[in-house]
């Protein structure tokens, strides 16, 4: 079956996902496009035979020929589009964040639970990355003994002027929060944020930051987030267990040795580093959407990650470990 997709949001990642759906993956057709910027929409529909422009995301969701929705607009717009898509009973892929407050996330969960089956997949693409999957499989196999500590680094070469200090937590660290929950298969129960002397390239930004998270089973997670580190986009992760460690290898495909130096490429940005992970998450999404449902990271995962982000923002202000308290997990997400 070909899933007829409507895309809301044609910015950086929206355009990359449209390329993926139209040029890389089988089983999808982009038939509808919407954005608050009509010029962006016009430029996209001009390139895609049969695609129509819609004045609003709601009109796109309601369109009879749209089977499934991709939301890639700004975070604060996600809740309204998710609720509309769930009301229409259509499968929806939503880029992170699910929504920008815990309360909004819970409204999405309530709507999906009332609908009675999963419709929402959240864009935590790292769960589909080959290296992360091998890392998780290694931990699960028992090869390194019981996992005790996970150390991660999330480094962006630079960020736009619109990036704020809290975005290091809600926009960037959110991926590592999801990875920690997924690797340990446990919730985060507390978070502290510390910051060293600031990177002078970041202006007034609190950058870098160091996050320390408590997992429900007693393990600890540390994450460095640096967003002006200049050299490249570098994503690192190492699990330390009772009898060994497992870490993500360098992500370059080849090593060049010349004039006494061995060198490899470090990705420029998230599009390059996670290109195949995004492809895989969409393969999974399309397969589930063809069956009228969703798979992978759920609305619960989006809510739980947001709850940790909210506690992280409080922790950055208080300097204390802030507890994370979640609602009871509904059966739909067990
Ligand atoms: P962007 O600013 O480049 O694009 C956002 C687009 O949304 C713009 O074209 C804007 O006009 C449009 N938009 C804003 N409000 C809208 C509305 N009400 N209705 C329709 N369109 C609207 O941002 P981006 O970098 O593409 O990020 C978009 C989303 O994707 C964000 O939620 C972001 O967190 C997420 N994202 C995820 C990843 C990832 O690695 N998974 C990477 C980048 C961005
Ligand atoms: C961006 O929104 C993403 O989601 C990227 O994966 C992340 O690395 C980056 O820091 C965010 O700004």
XYZ file of N, CA and C in Angstrom, residues 39-295:
771
model
N 5.043 30.824 0.875
C 6.070 30.740 -0.180
C 6.839 29.420 -0.102
N 7.068 28.978 1.118
C 7.763 27.693 1.294
C 6.906 26.569 0.721
N 5.594 26.640 0.998
C 4.686 25.593 0.516
C 4.673 25.588 -1.009
N 4.570 26.776 -1.588
C 4.516 26.870 -3.051
C 5.768 26.247 -3.666
N 6.925 26.518 -3.070
C 8.183 25.986 -3.619
C 8.193 24.459 -3.534
N 7.580 23.912 -2.492
C 7.589 22.446 -2.330
C 6.608 21.794 -3.304
N 5.362 22.278 -3.359
C 4.362 21.596 -4.204
C 4.729 21.698 -5.689
N 5.456 22.743 -6.028
C 5.895 22.892 -7.422
C 6.781 21.724 -7.849
N 7.525 21.177 -6.863
C 8.492 20.107 -7.174
C 7.893 18.706 -7.101
N 6.698 18.587 -6.439
C 6.164 17.241 -6.217
C 4.877 17.052 -7.019
N 4.906 16.239 -8.062
C 3.714 16.042 -8.881
C 2.547 15.532 -8.031
N 1.394 16.173 -8.158
C 0.190 15.710 -7.462
C 0.038 16.253 -6.053
N 1.044 16.970 -5.527
C 0.923 17.503 -4.157
C 0.134 18.809 -4.175
N -0.737 18.983 -3.156
C -1.549 20.202 -3.074
C -1.175 21.009 -1.848
N -1.284 22.337 -1.974
C -1.014 23.229 -0.843
C -2.294 23.414 -0.038
N -2.163 23.436 1.295
C -3.329 23.683 2.165
C -3.066 24.919 3.020
N -4.111 25.747 3.217
C -3.908 27.003 3.953
C -3.659 26.793 5.443
N -4.158 25.688 5.988
C -3.936 25.414 7.415
C -3.611 23.937 7.607
N -2.966 23.653 8.713
C -2.663 22.261 9.050
C -3.944 21.472 9.282
N -4.936 22.126 9.871
C -6.205 21.433 10.160
C -6.880 20.994 8.855
N -6.885 21.904 7.846
C -7.507 21.560 6.558
C -6.765 20.387 5.921
N -5.448 20.385 6.066
C -4.638 19.279 5.506
C -4.995 17.961 6.197
N -5.130 17.997 7.511
C -5.445 16.762 8.253
C -6.807 16.227 7.813
N -7.759 17.142 7.595
C -9.124 16.723 7.234
C -9.250 16.261 5.781
N -8.249 16.542 4.942
C -8.369 16.224 3.506
C -8.603 14.718 3.307
N -9.581 14.401 2.462
C -9.999 13.002 2.298
C -8.870 12.126 1.761
N -7.990 12.686 0.927
C -6.950 11.829 0.332
C -5.681 11.754 1.190
N -5.695 12.342 2.387
C -4.514 12.256 3.269
C -4.717 11.091 4.245
N -3.824 10.091 4.154
C -3.927 8.910 5.044
C -3.222 9.145 6.374
N -2.097 9.870 6.355
C -1.252 9.984 7.549
C -0.554 11.344 7.531
N -0.206 11.823 8.735
C 0.283 13.197 8.872
C 1.722 13.184 9.389
N 2.543 14.079 8.842
C 3.885 14.327 9.364
C 3.920 15.754 9.896
N 4.185 15.909 11.205
C 4.258 17.244 11.814
C 5.725 17.618 12.000
N 6.161 18.670 11.297
C 7.553 19.135 11.403
C 7.575 20.657 11.556
N 6.528 21.170 12.175
C 6.469 22.613 12.442
C 7.097 22.884 13.810
N 7.085 24.151 14.269
C 7.690 24.492 15.551
C 6.995 23.770 16.695
N 7.766 23.456 17.728
C 7.266 22.686 18.869
C 5.929 23.166 19.442
N 5.757 24.483 19.689
C 4.510 24.930 20.318
C 3.259 24.659 19.476
N 3.428 24.341 18.186
C 2.262 24.080 17.324
C 1.866 22.593 17.353
N 2.701 21.747 17.931
C 2.489 20.296 17.802
C 1.188 19.822 18.454
N 0.917 20.329 19.674
C -0.240 19.816 20.422
C -1.532 19.929 19.594
N -1.793 21.117 19.062
C -3.069 21.333 18.351
C -3.177 20.393 17.144
N -2.076 20.232 16.406
C -2.130 19.359 15.227
C -2.278 17.882 15.638
N -1.601 17.518 16.723
C -1.726 16.119 17.197
C -3.172 15.824 17.598
N -3.774 16.748 18.354
C -5.154 16.509 18.814
C -6.101 16.425 17.620
N -5.855 17.254 16.606
C -6.711 17.232 15.415
C -6.544 15.920 14.642
N -5.294 15.466 14.537
C -5.039 14.214 13.797
C -5.652 13.024 14.534
N -5.550 13.031 15.867
C -6.128 11.911 16.643
C -7.647 11.920 16.489
N -8.241 13.125 16.533
C -9.699 13.240 16.357
C -10.105 12.683 14.977
N -9.257 12.924 13.985
C -9.549 12.425 12.634
C -9.219 10.936 12.507
N -8.586 10.353 13.533
C -8.244 8.923 13.508
C -7.114 8.604 12.547
N -6.228 9.588 12.271
C -5.158 9.352 11.284
C -3.804 9.190 11.982
N -2.991 8.220 11.557
C -1.650 8.042 12.119
C -0.818 9.308 11.903
N 0.025 9.621 12.891
C 0.765 10.871 12.815
C 2.189 10.684 13.316
N 3.132 11.149 12.528
C 4.529 11.212 12.965
C 4.757 12.637 13.426
N 5.218 12.807 14.678
C 5.458 14.149 15.201
C 6.911 14.310 15.571
N 7.576 15.290 14.962
C 8.958 15.576 15.367
C 8.980 15.921 16.851
N 10.116 15.679 17.504
C 10.236 16.086 18.892
C 10.176 17.610 18.957
N 9.644 18.217 20.015
C 9.017 17.569 21.156
C 7.579 17.162 20.826
N 7.057 16.172 21.585
C 5.639 15.829 21.409
C 4.835 17.115 21.597
N 5.084 17.803 22.691
C 4.487 19.111 22.954
C 5.403 19.802 23.949
N 5.212 21.091 24.151
C 6.226 21.838 24.896
C 5.960 21.944 26.403
N 4.851 21.389 26.884
C 4.641 21.312 28.336
C 4.150 19.906 28.665
N 4.371 19.512 29.911
C 3.857 18.194 30.340
C 2.348 18.124 30.227
N 1.689 19.241 30.583
C 0.219 19.261 30.558
C -0.275 19.018 29.129
N 0.377 19.666 28.163
C -0.008 19.482 26.760
C 0.240 18.028 26.336
N 1.353 17.454 26.777
C 1.657 16.052 26.439
C 0.554 15.146 27.004
N 0.106 15.454 28.219
C -0.924 14.607 28.839
C -2.258 14.720 28.089
N -2.528 15.893 27.535
C -3.767 16.025 26.740
C -3.682 15.137 25.486
N -2.498 15.047 24.902
C -2.320 14.178 23.723
C -2.496 12.716 24.138
N -1.900 12.354 25.278
C -2.034 10.985 25.772
C -3.501 10.657 26.038
N -4.210 11.579 26.714
C -5.634 11.341 27.018
C -6.431 11.122 25.727
N -6.128 11.923 24.707
C -6.869 11.803 23.444
C -6.569 10.456 22.779
N -5.302 10.040 22.804
C -4.937 8.779 22.150
C -5.522 7.584 22.916
N -5.469 7.673 24.241
C -6.038 6.589 25.063
C -7.549 6.495 24.798
N -8.221 7.646 24.705
C -9.665 7.639 24.432
C -9.940 7.045 23.048
N -9.033 7.291 22.103
C -9.195 6.719 20.758
C -9.070 5.189 20.816
N -8.224 4.699 21.717
C -8.169 3.257 21.968
C -7.050 2.510 21.282
N -6.330 3.146 20.377
C -5.136 2.494 19.819
C -4.106 3.553 19.443
N -2.854 3.118 19.352
C -1.789 4.079 19.083
C -1.892 4.686 17.692
N -1.736 6.008 17.628
C -1.690 6.721 16.344
C -0.424 7.562 16.221
N 0.276 7.792 17.355
C 1.360 8.784 17.393
C 2.735 8.114 17.496
N 3.647 8.509 16.618
C 5.070 8.158 16.756
C 5.846 9.464 16.906
N 6.741 9.516 17.896
C 7.531 10.729 18.140
C 8.926 10.570 17.525
N 9.490 11.679 17.039
C 10.735 11.622 16.274
C 12.020 11.473 17.079
N 12.048 10.493 17.967
C 13.309 10.172 18.664
C 14.063 9.162 17.797
N 14.747 9.693 16.767
C 15.327 8.841 15.724
C 16.508 8.006 16.192
N 17.133 8.409 17.324
C 18.327 7.649 17.745
C 17.991 6.184 18.023
N 16.739 5.918 18.409
C 16.352 4.522 18.668
C 16.445 3.669 17.399
N 16.511 4.325 16.227
C 16.580 3.584 14.960
C 17.991 3.590 14.372
N 18.943 4.208 15.078
C 20.322 4.276 14.598
C 21.009 2.931 14.837
N 21.740 2.456 13.835
C 22.341 1.125 13.924
C 23.268 1.015 15.139
N 24.129 2.011 15.337
C 25.108 1.930 16.430
C 24.413 1.930 17.799
N 23.419 2.786 17.955
C 22.678 2.791 19.232
C 21.979 1.456 19.460
N 21.471 0.862 18.372
C 20.767 -0.428 18.540
C 21.731 -1.520 18.979
N 22.944 -1.520 18.383
C 23.931 -2.533 18.771
C 24.354 -2.298 20.220
N 24.478 -1.016 20.591
C 24.838 -0.697 21.984
C 23.769 -1.256 22.932
N 22.503 -1.001 22.597
C 21.422 -1.493 23.473
C 21.396 -3.024 23.512
N 21.547 -3.647 22.332
C 21.540 -5.120 22.282
C 22.671 -5.693 23.136
N 23.835 -5.010 23.113
C 24.986 -5.493 23.898
C 24.675 -5.412 25.393
N 24.068 -4.308 25.802
C 23.701 -4.160 27.216
C 22.696 -5.246 27.592
N 21.679 -5.421 26.749
C 20.608 -6.382 27.054
C 21.137 -7.818 27.088
N 22.159 -8.104 26.270
C 22.688 -9.474 26.203
C 23.409 -9.878 27.487
N 23.762 -8.892 28.319
C 24.490 -9.200 29.556
C 25.998 -9.211 29.370
N 26.476 -8.901 28.140
C 27.917 -8.999 27.849
C 28.768 -8.103 28.738
N 28.253 -7.005 29.237
C 29.073 -6.122 30.097
C 28.583 -6.169 31.549
N 27.745 -7.163 31.855
C 27.195 -7.235 33.211
C 26.112 -6.185 33.409
N 25.660 -6.040 34.643
C 24.575 -5.087 34.895
C 25.042 -3.662 34.595
N 24.272 -2.882 33.827
C 24.692 -1.513 33.501
C 24.576 -0.590 34.712
N 25.623 0.222 34.926
C 25.656 1.080 36.124
C 25.702 2.572 35.787
N 26.507 2.902 34.754
C 26.715 4.317 34.411
C 26.641 4.472 32.900
N 25.938 5.511 32.432
C 25.958 5.825 31.000
C 26.486 7.247 30.846
N 27.541 7.402 30.039
C 28.139 8.717 29.811
C 27.872 9.114 28.359
N 27.349 10.310 28.157
C 27.069 10.747 26.789
C 27.604 12.151 26.565
N 27.838 12.455 25.289
C 28.139 13.839 24.901
C 27.323 14.155 23.655
N 26.769 15.340 23.620
C 25.919 15.797 22.507
C 26.466 17.161 22.102
N 27.231 17.170 21.020
C 27.961 18.394 20.645
C 27.481 18.921 19.308
N 27.035 20.145 19.300
C 26.641 20.835 18.061
C 27.715 21.883 17.745
N 28.084 22.015 16.468
C 29.143 22.984 16.147
C 28.718 24.422 16.426
N 27.435 24.720 16.188
C 26.938 26.075 16.429
C 25.417 26.006 16.462
N 24.800 27.076 16.943
C 23.333 27.149 16.965
C 22.918 28.547 16.508
N 21.667 28.695 16.023
C 21.244 30.020 15.558
C 21.048 31.000 16.726
N 20.926 32.281 16.392
C 20.763 33.324 17.423
C 19.483 33.135 18.234
N 18.513 32.421 17.649
C 17.237 32.222 18.337
C 17.333 31.157 19.440
N 18.458 30.461 19.508
C 18.641 29.375 20.495
C 18.864 29.989 21.879
N 18.101 29.521 22.869
C 18.211 30.054 24.230
C 18.889 29.019 25.136
N 19.294 29.448 26.325
C 19.976 28.531 27.251
C 19.108 27.322 27.583
N 17.797 27.543 27.800
C 16.926 26.406 28.144
C 16.811 25.412 26.993
N 17.055 25.876 25.748
C 16.952 24.950 24.605
C 18.025 23.859 24.659
N 19.132 24.134 25.358
C 20.142 23.079 25.509
C 19.517 21.871 26.206
N 18.484 22.135 27.025
C 17.795 21.045 27.727
C 16.594 20.559 26.909
N 15.694 21.487 26.536
C 14.414 21.047 25.948
C 14.521 20.686 24.463
N 15.542 21.198 23.785
C 15.667 20.952 22.351
C 16.781 19.954 22.035
N 17.832 19.949 22.862
C 19.027 19.154 22.548
C 19.157 17.958 23.501
N 19.268 18.224 24.809
C 19.398 17.128 25.796
C 18.223 16.152 25.715
N 17.070 16.628 25.229
C 15.873 15.760 25.185
C 16.166 14.430 24.493
N 17.042 14.439 23.460
C 17.366 13.180 22.769
C 18.111 12.224 23.717
N 19.042 12.768 24.522
C 19.821 11.918 25.431
C 18.939 11.400 26.567
N 17.955 12.212 26.957
C 16.999 11.757 27.977
C 16.244 10.542 27.440
N 15.788 10.655 26.187
C 15.064 9.510 25.609
C 15.972 8.288 25.490
N 17.222 8.513 25.070
C 18.160 7.381 24.936
C 18.368 6.702 26.293
N 18.521 7.498 27.357
C 18.750 6.916 28.691
C 17.548 6.059 29.095
N 16.330 6.566 28.907
C 15.122 5.805 29.275
C 15.048 4.505 28.471
N 15.436 4.612 27.193
C 15.334 3.463 26.289
C 16.414 2.423 26.593
N 17.646 2.884 26.863
C 18.740 1.932 27.133
C 18.497 1.163 28.422
N 18.060 1.880 29.463
C 17.853 1.213 30.758
C 16.460 0.607 30.874
N 15.556 0.992 29.967
C 14.159 0.586 30.055
C 13.592 0.971 31.430
N 13.919 2.162 31.841
C 13.492 2.697 33.150
C 13.243 4.190 33.002
N 12.480 4.731 33.940
C 12.264 6.175 33.918
C 13.399 6.905 34.637
N 13.547 8.183 34.306
C 14.456 9.078 35.025
C 13.701 9.584 36.257
N 14.353 9.571 37.408
C 13.653 10.007 38.641
C 14.139 11.358 39.151
N 15.312 11.823 38.669
C 15.804 13.119 39.127
C 16.867 13.632 38.178
N 17.044 14.956 38.160
C 18.042 15.539 37.252
C 18.677 16.763 37.906
N 20.002 16.876 37.723
C 20.729 18.080 38.140
C 21.437 18.637 36.910
N 21.583 19.943 36.854
C 22.290 20.587 35.738
C 23.378 21.481 36.321
N 24.613 21.316 35.855
C 25.707 22.205 36.254
C 26.302 22.787 34.984
N 26.890 23.950 35.127
C 27.534 24.582 33.973
C 28.918 25.054 34.374
N 29.925 24.763 33.540
C 31.260 25.282 33.823
C 31.350 26.739 33.331
N 32.530 27.302 33.351
C 32.799 28.594 32.704
C 32.274 28.521 31.271
N 31.586 29.573 30.825
C 30.897 29.493 29.535
C 31.855 29.578 28.347
N 31.448 28.919 27.256
C 32.157 29.028 25.980
C 31.992 30.463 25.473
N 33.082 31.143 25.233
C 32.991 32.564 24.839
C 32.309 32.715 23.486
N 32.283 31.646 22.679
C 31.626 31.748 21.361
C 30.101 31.762 21.475
N 29.586 31.422 22.672
C 28.132 31.321 22.842
C 27.470 32.603 23.313
N 28.203 33.700 23.393
C 27.604 34.950 23.866
C 27.079 34.774 25.278
N 25.781 35.091 25.478
C 25.223 35.004 26.839
C 24.687 33.607 27.157
N 24.849 32.664 26.226
C 24.299 31.315 26.456
C 24.989 30.595 27.607
N 24.195 29.805 28.348
C 24.763 28.879 29.335
C 25.219 27.659 28.534
N 26.491 27.637 28.165
C 26.990 26.608 27.243
C 28.473 26.412 27.481
N 28.949 25.212 27.717
C 28.214 23.945 27.742
C 27.469 23.747 29.076
N 26.689 22.654 29.113
C 26.093 22.232 30.379
C 26.424 20.760 30.612
N 26.266 20.384 31.856
C 26.517 18.991 32.249
C 25.266 18.530 32.995
N 24.638 17.450 32.512
C 23.428 16.939 33.169
C 23.761 15.642 33.889
N 23.223 15.500 35.079
C 23.369 14.250 35.839
C 21.965 13.738 36.136
N 21.675 12.515 35.672
C 20.313 11.983 35.856
C 20.345 10.703 36.681
N 19.362 10.586 37.574
C 19.160 9.361 38.362
C 18.136 8.497 37.638
N 18.471 7.203 37.443
C 17.505 6.284 36.842
C 16.775 5.533 37.958
N 15.563 5.063 37.635
C 14.721 4.446 38.675
C 15.412 3.261 39.340
N 16.249 2.519 38.594
C 16.885 1.326 39.162
C 18.195 1.619 39.871
N 18.585 2.900 40.002
C 19.784 3.254 40.747
C 20.993 3.564 39.882
N 20.892 3.411 38.558
C 22.025 3.766 37.690
C 22.097 5.288 37.550
N 23.257 5.768 37.069
C 23.454 7.209 36.845
C 23.783 7.469 35.388
N 23.361 8.643 34.900
C 23.633 9.056 33.518
C 24.258 10.440 33.552
N 25.360 10.624 32.820
C 25.945 11.967 32.675
C 25.903 12.361 31.210
N 25.599 13.623 30.944
C 25.574 14.109 29.549
C 26.224 15.482 29.476
N 27.200 15.617 28.568
C 27.720 16.950 28.220
C 26.913 17.446 27.029
N 26.359 18.640 27.126
C 25.751 19.280 25.952
C 26.575 20.527 25.648
N 27.155 20.554 24.463
C 27.917 21.721 23.996
C 27.306 22.140 22.669
N 26.975 23.403 22.516
C 26.297 23.787 21.270
C 27.043 24.852 20.464
N 28.300 25.103 20.861
C 29.123 26.022 20.045
C 30.532 25.477 19.930
N 30.646 24.167 19.763
C 31.967 23.563 19.902
C 32.786 23.622 18.621
N 32.155 24.106 17.565
C 32.889 24.544 16.381
C 33.438 23.449 15.471
N 33.915 22.318 16.035
C 34.623 21.382 15.149
C 33.705 20.542 14.293
N 32.493 20.161 14.801
C 31.578 19.312 14.032
C 30.406 18.925 14.933
N 29.545 18.011 14.432
C 28.428 17.463 15.215
C 28.889 16.108 15.733
N 29.094 16.012 17.031
C 29.710 14.791 17.572
C 28.820 14.223 18.676
N 28.416 12.977 18.479
C 27.483 12.322 19.394
C 28.192 11.122 20.007
N 28.301 11.081 21.328
C 29.046 10.022 21.981
C 28.202 9.358 23.064
N 28.477 8.081 23.306
C 27.750 7.386 24.358
C 28.520 6.150 24.786
N 28.667 5.971 26.084
C 29.373 4.786 26.606
C 28.650 4.271 27.849
N 28.314 2.986 27.827
C 27.699 2.344 28.998
C 28.797 1.607 29.745
N 28.838 1.825 31.048
C 29.797 1.116 31.891
C 28.999 0.139 32.753
N 29.385 -1.152 32.682
C 28.649 -2.172 33.418
C 29.507 -2.800 34.497
N 28.976 -3.843 35.133
C 29.718 -4.476 36.228
C 30.967 -5.187 35.741
N 31.008 -5.579 34.453
C 32.182 -6.332 33.990
C 32.641 -5.931 32.595
N 32.317 -4.711 32.163
C 32.783 -4.277 30.853
C 32.115 -2.985 30.441
N 32.483 -2.503 29.283
C 31.868 -1.278 28.753
C 31.504 -1.495 27.298
N 30.576 -0.680 26.806
C 30.259 -0.672 25.368
C 30.007 0.779 24.992
N 30.625 1.187 23.866
C 30.471 2.589 23.472
C 30.214 2.713 21.984
N 29.614 3.821 21.600
C 29.426 4.121 20.185
C 30.804 4.346 19.577
N 31.062 3.727 18.413
C 32.351 3.949 17.749
C 32.304 5.285 17.017
N 33.451 5.702 16.506
C 33.457 6.891 15.649
C 32.511 6.637 14.487
N 31.826 7.675 14.008
C 30.817 7.422 12.972
C 31.337 7.622 11.553
N 32.642 7.909 11.409
C 33.177 8.057 10.052
C 33.271 6.699 9.360
N 33.048 6.696 8.035
C 33.044 5.432 7.298
C 34.452 4.924 7.023
N 35.398 5.833 6.826
C 36.777 5.428 6.511
C 37.753 6.272 7.334
N 38.956 5.737 7.470
C 40.031 6.495 8.114
C 41.118 6.717 7.063
N 41.513 7.950 6.881
C 42.558 8.262 5.909
C 43.872 8.415 6.656
N 44.907 7.653 6.210
C 46.219 7.771 6.843
C 47.183 8.402 5.847
N 47.762 9.498 6.238
C 48.652 10.203 5.326
C 49.590 11.091 6.126
N 50.826 11.138 5.706
C 51.836 12.020 6.327
C 51.869 11.870 7.850
N 51.795 10.631 8.297
C 51.913 10.366 9.726
C 50.670 10.655 10.546
N 49.538 10.917 9.851
C 48.303 11.255 10.579
C 47.168 10.344 10.116
N 46.383 9.836 11.061
C 45.163 9.087 10.714
C 43.979 10.010 10.980
N 43.100 10.182 9.986
C 41.996 11.141 10.158
C 40.704 10.578 9.606
N 39.571 10.976 10.213
C 38.253 10.565 9.724
C 37.315 11.743 9.808
N 36.231 11.672 9.048
C 35.280 12.774 9.035
C 34.369 12.717 10.269
N 34.081 13.864 10.843
C 33.051 13.960 11.874
C 31.867 14.660 11.200
N 30.609 14.165 11.380
C 29.480 14.746 10.650
C 29.326 16.242 10.893
N 28.752 16.917 9.892
C 28.562 18.370 10.001
C 27.365 18.701 10.883
N 26.318 17.883 10.793
C 25.101 18.170 11.569
C 24.271 16.908 11.729
N 23.107 17.052 12.376
C 22.268 15.896 12.667
C 21.764 15.225 11.402
N 21.563 15.973 10.327
C 21.076 15.334 9.093
C 22.077 14.323 8.584
N 23.370 14.659 8.661
C 24.406 13.741 8.181
C 24.596 12.578 9.158
N 24.695 12.888 10.466
C 24.979 11.825 11.454
C 23.866 10.774 11.494
N 22.609 11.244 11.422
C 21.512 10.301 11.638
C 20.735 9.994 10.355
N 21.372 10.164 9.200
C 20.631 10.038 7.939
C 19.928 8.676 7.819
N 20.626 7.608 8.170
C 19.983 6.298 8.013
C 18.995 6.019 9.149
N 19.239 6.639 10.314
C 18.289 6.469 11.434
C 16.939 7.103 11.061
N 16.987 8.295 10.456
C 15.734 8.937 10.027
C 15.033 8.057 8.975
N 15.827 7.487 8.047
C 15.211 6.608 7.034
C 14.497 5.436 7.721
N 15.194 4.838 8.703
C 14.614 3.673 9.391
C 13.370 4.038 10.181
N 13.396 5.199 10.850
C 12.211 5.562 11.655
C 11.016 5.763 10.735
N 11.270 6.280 9.521
C 10.152 6.481 8.596
C 9.694 5.178 7.943
N 10.628 4.240 7.752
C 10.199 2.918 7.255
C 9.222 2.302 8.256
N 9.599 2.372 9.531
C 8.747 1.808 10.590
C 7.415 2.550 10.650
N 7.475 3.873 10.536
C 6.248 4.668 10.612
C 5.295 4.308 9.457
N 5.861 4.220 8.242
C 5.008 3.944 7.072
C 4.366 2.558 7.177
N 5.150 1.592 7.670
C 4.600 0.228 7.791
C 3.435 0.221 8.767
N 3.588 0.922 9.888
C 2.506 0.959 10.882
C 1.334 1.795 10.371
N 1.651 2.929 9.729
C 0.586 3.815 9.237
C -0.279 3.096 8.200
N 0.362 2.222 7.406
C -0.408 1.459 6.402
C -1.438 0.562 7.078
N -1.173 0.227 8.350
C -2.125 -0.594 9.127
C -3.022 0.286 9.998
N -2.919 1.602 9.847
C -3.769 2.526 10.599
C -3.335 2.713 12.040
N -2.056 2.421 12.360
C -1.611 2.574 13.743
C -0.196 3.174 13.782
N 0.458 3.086 14.945
C 1.799 3.667 15.097
C 2.693 2.710 15.877
N 4.002 2.931 15.748
C 4.981 2.087 16.442
C 6.109 2.980 16.955
